[in-house]
Tab-separated table of C-alpha atoms and ligand atoms in Angstrom:
chain	number	residue	atom	x	y	z
A	4	MET	CA	-0.004	0.024	0.016
A	5	THR	CA	1.487	3.340	-1.016
A	6	PRO	CA	2.092	5.623	1.969
A	7	ARG	CA	-0.125	8.717	2.122
A	8	LYS	CA	1.840	11.895	1.328
A	9	ILE	CA	0.946	14.580	3.864
A	10	ILE	CA	1.946	17.940	5.099
A	11	ILE	CA	1.112	18.647	8.785
A	12	ASP	CA	0.357	22.344	9.470
A	13	THR	CA	0.633	22.818	13.129
A	14	ASP	CA	0.929	25.082	16.271
A	15	PRO	CA	2.491	22.705	18.841
A	16	GLY	CA	0.867	22.321	21.414
A	17	GLN	CA	1.045	19.037	23.295
A	18	ASP	CA	-1.710	17.450	21.241
A	19	ASP	CA	-0.061	18.614	17.963
A	20	ALA	CA	3.091	16.953	19.212
A	21	VAL	CA	1.330	13.622	19.572
A	22	ALA	CA	-0.170	13.915	16.090
A	23	ILE	CA	3.364	14.526	14.624
A	24	LEU	CA	4.728	11.481	16.557
A	25	LEU	CA	1.859	9.321	15.343
A	26	ALA	CA	2.627	10.310	11.736
A	27	LEU	CA	6.361	9.658	12.175
A	28	ALA	CA	5.667	6.248	13.732
A	29	SER	CA	3.215	5.058	10.990
A	30	PRO	CA	4.363	3.412	7.654
A	31	GLU	CA	1.045	4.436	6.150
A	32	ILE	CA	2.151	8.039	6.286
A	33	ASP	CA	4.806	9.803	4.165
A	34	LEU	CA	5.366	13.074	6.007
A	35	LEU	CA	6.675	15.436	3.314
A	36	GLY	CA	7.111	18.355	5.809
A	37	ILE	CA	5.885	20.191	8.830
A	38	THR	CA	4.697	23.786	8.468
A	39	ALA	CA	4.385	25.775	11.687
A	40	VAL	CA	1.816	28.476	12.196
A	41	ALA	CA	1.124	30.954	15.054
A	42	GLY	CA	-1.650	29.680	17.310
A	43	ASN	CA	-1.330	28.054	20.674
A	44	VAL	CA	1.848	30.077	21.138
A	45	PRO	CA	3.636	32.565	18.862
A	46	LEU	CA	5.372	31.283	15.736
A	47	PRO	CA	8.964	31.292	17.132
A	48	LEU	CA	7.785	28.746	19.672
A	49	THR	CA	5.589	26.621	17.393
A	50	GLU	CA	8.394	26.187	14.876
A	51	LYS	CA	10.847	25.378	17.673
A	52	ASN	CA	8.430	22.905	19.269
A	53	ALA	CA	7.885	21.147	15.927
A	54	ARG	CA	11.645	20.615	15.748
A	55	ILE	CA	11.805	19.411	19.377
A	56	VAL	CA	9.149	16.807	18.550
A	57	CYS	CA	11.020	15.602	15.475
A	58	GLU	CA	14.202	15.191	17.502
A	59	LEU	CA	12.297	13.374	20.210
A	60	ALA	CA	11.207	10.896	17.534
A	61	GLY	CA	14.794	10.518	16.291
A	62	ARG	CA	13.910	12.252	13.051
A	63	PRO	CA	16.117	15.381	12.678
A	64	ASP	CA	15.838	14.818	8.911
A	65	VAL	CA	12.209	15.941	8.833
A	66	ARG	CA	11.906	19.397	7.162
A	67	VAL	CA	10.237	22.032	9.397
A	68	PHE	CA	9.174	25.368	7.966
A	69	ALA	CA	7.991	28.510	9.665
A	70	GLY	CA	4.856	30.091	8.250
A	71	CYS	CA	2.564	32.936	9.162
A	72	ASP	CA	3.129	34.637	12.485
A	73	ARG	CA	-0.386	36.127	12.730
A	74	PRO	CA	-3.894	35.647	11.275
A	75	LEU	CA	-4.836	37.097	7.913
A	76	SER	CA	-6.581	40.199	9.288
A	77	ARG	CA	-6.754	39.989	13.090
A	78	PRO	CA	-4.452	40.138	16.026
A	79	LEU	CA	-3.126	36.797	17.191
A	80	VAL	CA	-4.891	35.036	20.019
A	81	THR	CA	-2.837	32.404	21.848
A	82	ALA	CA	-3.620	29.673	24.398
A	83	GLU	CA	-0.873	29.626	26.975
A	84	HIS	CA	-3.520	29.054	29.561
A	85	VAL	CA	-3.933	25.571	28.117
A	86	HIS	CA	-0.508	24.647	26.759
A	87	GLY	CA	1.783	26.678	29.038
A	88	LYS	CA	4.198	29.423	28.203
A	89	THR	CA	6.371	27.283	25.954
A	90	GLY	CA	3.457	25.554	24.265
A	91	LEU	CA	5.001	22.168	25.339
A	92	ASP	CA	4.864	22.662	29.104
A	93	GLY	CA	5.066	19.524	31.277
A	94	PRO	CA	8.568	18.077	30.940
A	95	GLN	CA	11.738	20.116	30.488
A	96	MET	CA	12.820	19.849	26.845
A	97	ALA	CA	16.248	20.724	25.436
A	98	ASP	CA	16.383	23.318	22.636
A	99	PRO	CA	16.483	21.653	19.191
A	100	THR	CA	19.672	21.395	17.185
A	101	MET	CA	18.169	20.374	13.891
A	102	PRO	CA	17.788	23.312	11.426
A	103	LEU	CA	14.673	25.220	10.545
A	104	GLN	CA	14.275	25.365	6.769
A	105	ASP	CA	14.942	28.744	5.173
A	106	GLN	CA	11.884	28.551	2.879
A	107	HIS	CA	8.717	30.073	4.080
A	108	ALA	CA	6.019	27.444	4.920
A	109	VAL	CA	3.557	28.931	2.435
A	110	ASP	CA	6.062	28.657	-0.361
A	111	PHE	CA	6.837	25.092	0.657
A	112	ILE	CA	3.123	24.223	0.555
A	113	ILE	CA	2.754	25.842	-2.934
A	114	GLN	CA	5.927	24.267	-4.312
A	115	THR	CA	5.113	20.846	-3.016
A	116	LEU	CA	1.610	20.856	-4.444
A	117	ARG	CA	2.932	21.989	-7.766
A	118	GLU	CA	5.755	19.448	-7.917
A	119	GLU	CA	3.971	16.386	-6.561
A	120	PRO	CA	1.498	14.621	-8.910
A	121	SER	CA	-1.915	16.238	-8.760
A	122	GLY	CA	-4.231	14.627	-6.239
A	123	THR	CA	-1.521	12.883	-4.235
A	124	VAL	CA	-0.847	15.317	-1.312
A	125	THR	CA	-3.119	15.563	1.739
A	126	LEU	CA	-2.970	18.669	3.947
A	127	VAL	CA	-3.403	18.017	7.724
A	128	PRO	CA	-3.973	21.377	9.449
A	129	VAL	CA	-4.133	21.124	13.219
A	130	GLY	CA	-3.885	24.780	14.152
A	131	PRO	CA	-5.310	28.056	12.748
A	132	LEU	CA	-5.719	27.852	8.979
A	133	THR	CA	-3.638	30.928	8.127
A	134	ASN	CA	-0.848	29.094	6.190
A	135	ILE	CA	-3.318	27.023	4.115
A	136	ALA	CA	-5.505	30.037	3.249
A	137	THR	CA	-2.479	32.188	2.403
A	138	ALA	CA	-1.176	29.438	0.061
A	139	PHE	CA	-4.625	29.171	-1.653
A	140	GLN	CA	-4.819	33.012	-2.059
A	141	ARG	CA	-1.308	33.288	-3.394
A	142	ALA	CA	-1.521	30.273	-5.739
A	143	PRO	CA	-5.111	29.341	-6.617
A	144	ASP	CA	-3.817	26.752	-9.077
A	145	ILE	CA	-2.818	24.463	-6.220
A	146	ILE	CA	-6.373	24.150	-4.899
A	147	ALA	CA	-7.403	21.494	-7.448
A	148	ARG	CA	-4.179	19.574	-6.836
A	149	VAL	CA	-4.867	18.891	-3.177
A	150	ARG	CA	-6.074	15.327	-2.577
A	151	GLU	CA	-7.897	16.088	0.709
A	152	ILE	CA	-7.716	18.301	3.809
A	153	VAL	CA	-8.119	16.451	7.102
A	154	LEU	CA	-8.248	19.172	9.762
A	155	MET	CA	-8.836	19.512	13.480
A	156	GLY	CA	-11.190	22.385	14.134
A	157	GLY	CA	-14.691	23.526	14.729
A	158	ALA	CA	-17.521	22.356	16.925
A	159	TYR	CA	-21.229	22.095	16.720
A	160	PHE	CA	-23.045	20.003	19.284
A	161	ALA	CA	-19.957	20.289	21.509
A	162	VAL	CA	-20.112	24.170	21.264
A	163	GLY	CA	-16.998	26.297	21.571
A	164	ASN	CA	-13.903	26.052	23.774
A	165	ILE	CA	-12.428	29.558	23.355
A	166	THR	CA	-15.797	31.354	23.166
A	167	PRO	CA	-19.308	29.939	23.742
A	168	ALA	CA	-19.663	29.596	19.932
A	169	ALA	CA	-16.164	28.884	18.563
A	170	GLU	CA	-13.333	26.365	18.704
A	171	PHE	CA	-9.853	27.764	19.032
A	172	ASN	CA	-8.282	26.914	15.649
A	173	ILE	CA	-11.183	28.447	13.688
A	174	TYR	CA	-11.644	31.350	16.118
A	175	VAL	CA	-7.967	32.471	15.810
A	176	ASP	CA	-8.337	33.024	12.057
A	177	PRO	CA	-11.955	32.858	10.939
A	178	GLU	CA	-11.269	34.594	7.615
A	179	ALA	CA	-8.635	31.889	6.782
A	180	ALA	CA	-11.124	29.142	7.759
A	181	LYS	CA	-13.739	30.681	5.513
A	182	ILE	CA	-11.370	30.477	2.568
A	183	VAL	CA	-10.402	26.870	3.230
A	184	PHE	CA	-13.971	25.679	3.854
A	185	ALA	CA	-15.188	27.356	0.601
A	186	ALA	CA	-12.162	26.175	-1.501
A	187	GLY	CA	-13.905	23.037	-2.760
A	188	VAL	CA	-11.169	20.686	-1.638
A	189	PRO	CA	-12.566	17.434	-0.134
A	190	LEU	CA	-12.676	18.235	3.589
A	191	VAL	CA	-12.666	15.994	6.620
A	192	VAL	CA	-13.372	17.919	9.856
A	193	MET	CA	-12.418	16.617	13.306
A	194	PRO	CA	-14.481	19.008	15.554
A	195	LEU	CA	-14.702	19.098	19.331
A	196	ASP	CA	-17.765	16.857	18.885
A	197	VAL	CA	-15.460	13.941	18.248
A	198	THR	CA	-12.249	14.945	20.013
A	199	HIS	CA	-14.102	15.364	23.325
A	200	LYS	CA	-14.844	11.630	23.017
A	201	ALA	CA	-11.095	10.822	22.963
A	202	LEU	CA	-10.134	11.638	26.531
A	203	THR	CA	-6.730	10.967	28.096
A	204	THR	CA	-7.912	8.811	30.982
A	205	ARG	CA	-5.467	7.782	33.795
A	206	ALA	CA	-5.258	4.263	32.333
A	207	ARG	CA	-4.434	5.540	28.912
A	208	ILE	CA	-1.737	7.900	30.184
A	209	ASP	CA	-0.332	5.034	32.311
A	210	ALA	CA	-0.123	2.980	29.138
A	211	PHE	CA	2.108	5.637	27.571
A	212	ARG	CA	4.331	5.681	30.682
A	213	ALA	CA	4.422	1.909	30.755
A	214	MET	CA	6.225	1.886	27.385
A	215	GLY	CA	9.475	2.676	29.224
A	216	THR	CA	10.604	4.842	26.340
A	217	ARG	CA	11.495	8.566	26.193
A	218	VAL	CA	8.622	9.142	23.785
A	219	GLY	CA	6.176	7.368	26.090
A	220	ASP	CA	7.470	9.326	29.071
A	221	MET	CA	7.228	12.653	27.210
A	222	VAL	CA	3.707	11.945	25.875
A	223	ALA	CA	2.611	10.948	29.402
A	224	ALA	CA	4.151	14.158	30.888
A	225	TRP	CA	2.582	16.339	28.147
A	226	THR	CA	-0.872	14.868	28.611
A	227	ASP	CA	-0.560	15.160	32.433
A	228	PHE	CA	0.072	18.810	32.022
A	229	PHE	CA	-2.335	19.371	29.150
A	230	GLU	CA	-5.279	17.648	30.861
A	231	ARG	CA	-5.350	19.751	34.050
A	232	PHE	CA	-7.071	22.629	32.170
A	233	ASP	CA	-9.808	20.585	30.466
A	234	MET	CA	-10.496	18.406	33.627
A	235	ALA	CA	-10.980	21.577	35.748
A	236	LYS	CA	-13.145	23.230	33.033
A	237	TYR	CA	-15.319	20.184	32.039
A	238	GLY	CA	-15.048	18.089	35.189
A	239	SER	CA	-14.063	15.259	32.842
A	240	GLU	CA	-11.834	12.326	33.610
A	241	GLY	CA	-9.217	13.446	31.122
A	242	ALA	CA	-8.478	15.856	28.349
A	243	PRO	CA	-9.532	15.584	24.677
A	244	LEU	CA	-6.547	14.597	22.582
A	245	HIS	CA	-7.633	16.692	19.655
A	246	ASP	CA	-4.967	16.755	16.882
A	247	PRO	CA	-3.950	13.075	16.635
A	248	CYS	CA	-7.514	12.259	15.555
A	249	THR	CA	-6.581	13.600	12.066
A	250	VAL	CA	-3.589	11.346	11.527
A	251	ALA	CA	-5.427	8.410	13.110
A	252	TYR	CA	-8.198	8.952	10.525
A	253	LEU	CA	-5.689	8.661	7.667
A	254	ILE	CA	-4.299	5.430	9.152
A	255	ASP	CA	-7.648	3.793	10.045
A	256	PRO	CA	-10.793	5.713	9.001
A	257	SER	CA	-12.973	2.943	10.402
A	258	LEU	CA	-12.256	4.375	13.871
A	259	PHE	CA	-14.453	7.359	13.012
A	260	SER	CA	-17.938	8.113	11.748
A	261	GLY	CA	-19.553	11.372	10.539
A	262	ARG	CA	-21.840	12.964	8.094
A	263	LEU	CA	-21.245	14.767	4.744
A	264	ILE	CA	-22.831	18.137	5.345
A	265	ASN	CA	-22.544	21.849	4.727
A	266	VAL	CA	-20.272	23.732	7.135
A	267	GLU	CA	-19.939	27.514	6.875
A	268	ILE	CA	-17.756	29.796	8.982
A	269	GLU	CA	-19.108	32.858	10.858
A	270	THR	CA	-16.994	35.959	10.180
A	271	GLY	CA	-19.468	38.791	10.542
A	272	SER	CA	-20.715	38.596	14.106
A	273	GLU	CA	-18.466	39.347	17.050
A	274	LEU	CA	-20.755	37.243	19.270
A	275	THR	CA	-20.408	34.012	17.185
A	276	LEU	CA	-17.144	34.820	15.357
A	277	GLY	CA	-15.393	31.590	14.204
A	278	MET	CA	-18.446	29.397	14.752
A	279	THR	CA	-18.595	26.361	12.377
A	280	VAL	CA	-22.270	26.464	11.349
A	281	ALA	CA	-22.833	22.837	10.622
A	282	ASP	CA	-26.068	21.962	8.711
A	283	TRP	CA	-26.161	18.524	10.469
A	284	TRP	CA	-29.936	18.045	9.748
A	285	GLY	CA	-29.766	19.215	6.102
A	286	VAL	CA	-32.208	22.135	6.585
A	287	THR	CA	-30.502	24.135	3.848
A	288	ASP	CA	-29.543	23.388	0.182
A	289	ARG	CA	-26.007	24.699	0.775
A	290	PRO	CA	-23.336	22.489	-0.731
A	291	LYS	CA	-22.156	19.503	1.333
A	292	ASN	CA	-18.511	20.614	1.594
A	293	ALA	CA	-17.299	18.619	4.623
A	294	LEU	CA	-17.322	15.222	6.186
A	295	PHE	CA	-18.019	16.360	9.749
A	296	ILE	CA	-16.915	13.676	12.174
A	297	GLY	CA	-19.090	13.042	15.232
A	298	ASP	CA	-17.951	9.744	16.681
A	299	ILE	CA	-14.838	7.706	17.457
A	300	ASP	CA	-13.896	4.264	18.697
A	301	ALA	CA	-11.900	5.786	21.590
A	302	GLU	CA	-10.513	2.410	22.798
A	303	GLY	CA	-9.318	1.645	19.216
A	304	PHE	CA	-7.897	5.080	18.851
A	305	TYR	CA	-5.795	4.785	22.006
A	306	ALA	CA	-4.747	1.267	21.122
A	307	LEU	CA	-3.508	2.512	17.765
A	308	LEU	CA	-1.715	5.407	19.463
A	309	ALA	CA	-0.010	3.275	22.063
A	310	GLU	CA	1.016	0.584	19.505
A	311	ARG	CA	2.548	3.142	17.173
A	312	LEU	CA	4.194	5.444	19.744
A	313	ALA	CA	5.889	2.320	21.219
A	314	ARG	CA	7.661	1.952	17.915
A	315	LEU	CA	9.562	5.245	18.410
B	134	LIG	O1	-9.309	23.574	20.057
B	134	LIG	C1	-8.295	22.584	20.052
B	134	LIG	C2	-7.240	22.975	19.059
B	134	LIG	O2	-6.631	24.178	19.481
B	134	LIG	C3	-6.102	21.953	19.024
B	134	LIG	O3	-5.509	21.936	17.727
B	134	LIG	C4	-5.108	22.505	19.962
B	134	LIG	O4	-3.757	22.085	19.701
B	134	LIG	C5	-5.263	23.952	19.792
B	134	LIG	O5	-4.481	24.318	18.628
B	135	LIG	CA1	-3.118	22.394	17.446
């Protein structure tokens, strides 16, 4: 089976880090590059964190690119309250020694989509959509060449996590999200509706620690830190491990279920800015532009995660 060529666009973020590790541990995935974007923490930290994760996986060869340092037309909103000041709070991590690529992330996305055969590259955004939207604006010819976009973002029945109406990744750059959701590229959306069903329970974190590897220890330490915010906020028994749901879907889509529906992005109202308005019941005739995922086999997801991370 030919490995799936992907670009992960990311704002690490402990959960982003686990998504990157899952991709690097899985033979089904051919990670062409990692493009960092400002989101959870500012860009200098997200690009540094992406390199820290690659080195943790023993993969200093992976190409990491820095992208947009702010949303298309708004000030940056960050989430240190969730991820800590570094974005990878929990364990102490040494600074990376692997290089950051000189090329801008947006130029890498454009060049890769133009050079790879059309319909073979999948974009996996797990942060604000600024880099993807900028690439589409700067080079509209690449849009038809994208095989699929599998993104973490949005919320409908689960409602918002940064405002009552909006999920963080969409909220940070709603204009970028509007561009991506309207581009016509086949879209798989992993909203809070599904990620909140993939909680880091004590047993699941213990399984990471029981690996006896540095990767297992780091993932356990990250999730220990990351979950404190969500457990206090939701009173849940763990935190939603958002971003790895995208990579897990590419490896085993049978772990997930959803509905092909219309999803539009609110950009006009301050009250509901960044809301993913999901026509789950088909009450409009708006185009069905997104496979909106609502359910997950959480046990199967964590079994896949543990099995793959143990390989690193
Ligand atoms: O709302 C969850 C999303 O925001 C995740 O991608 C997390 O990493 C943060 O970026
Ligand atoms: Ca993220």
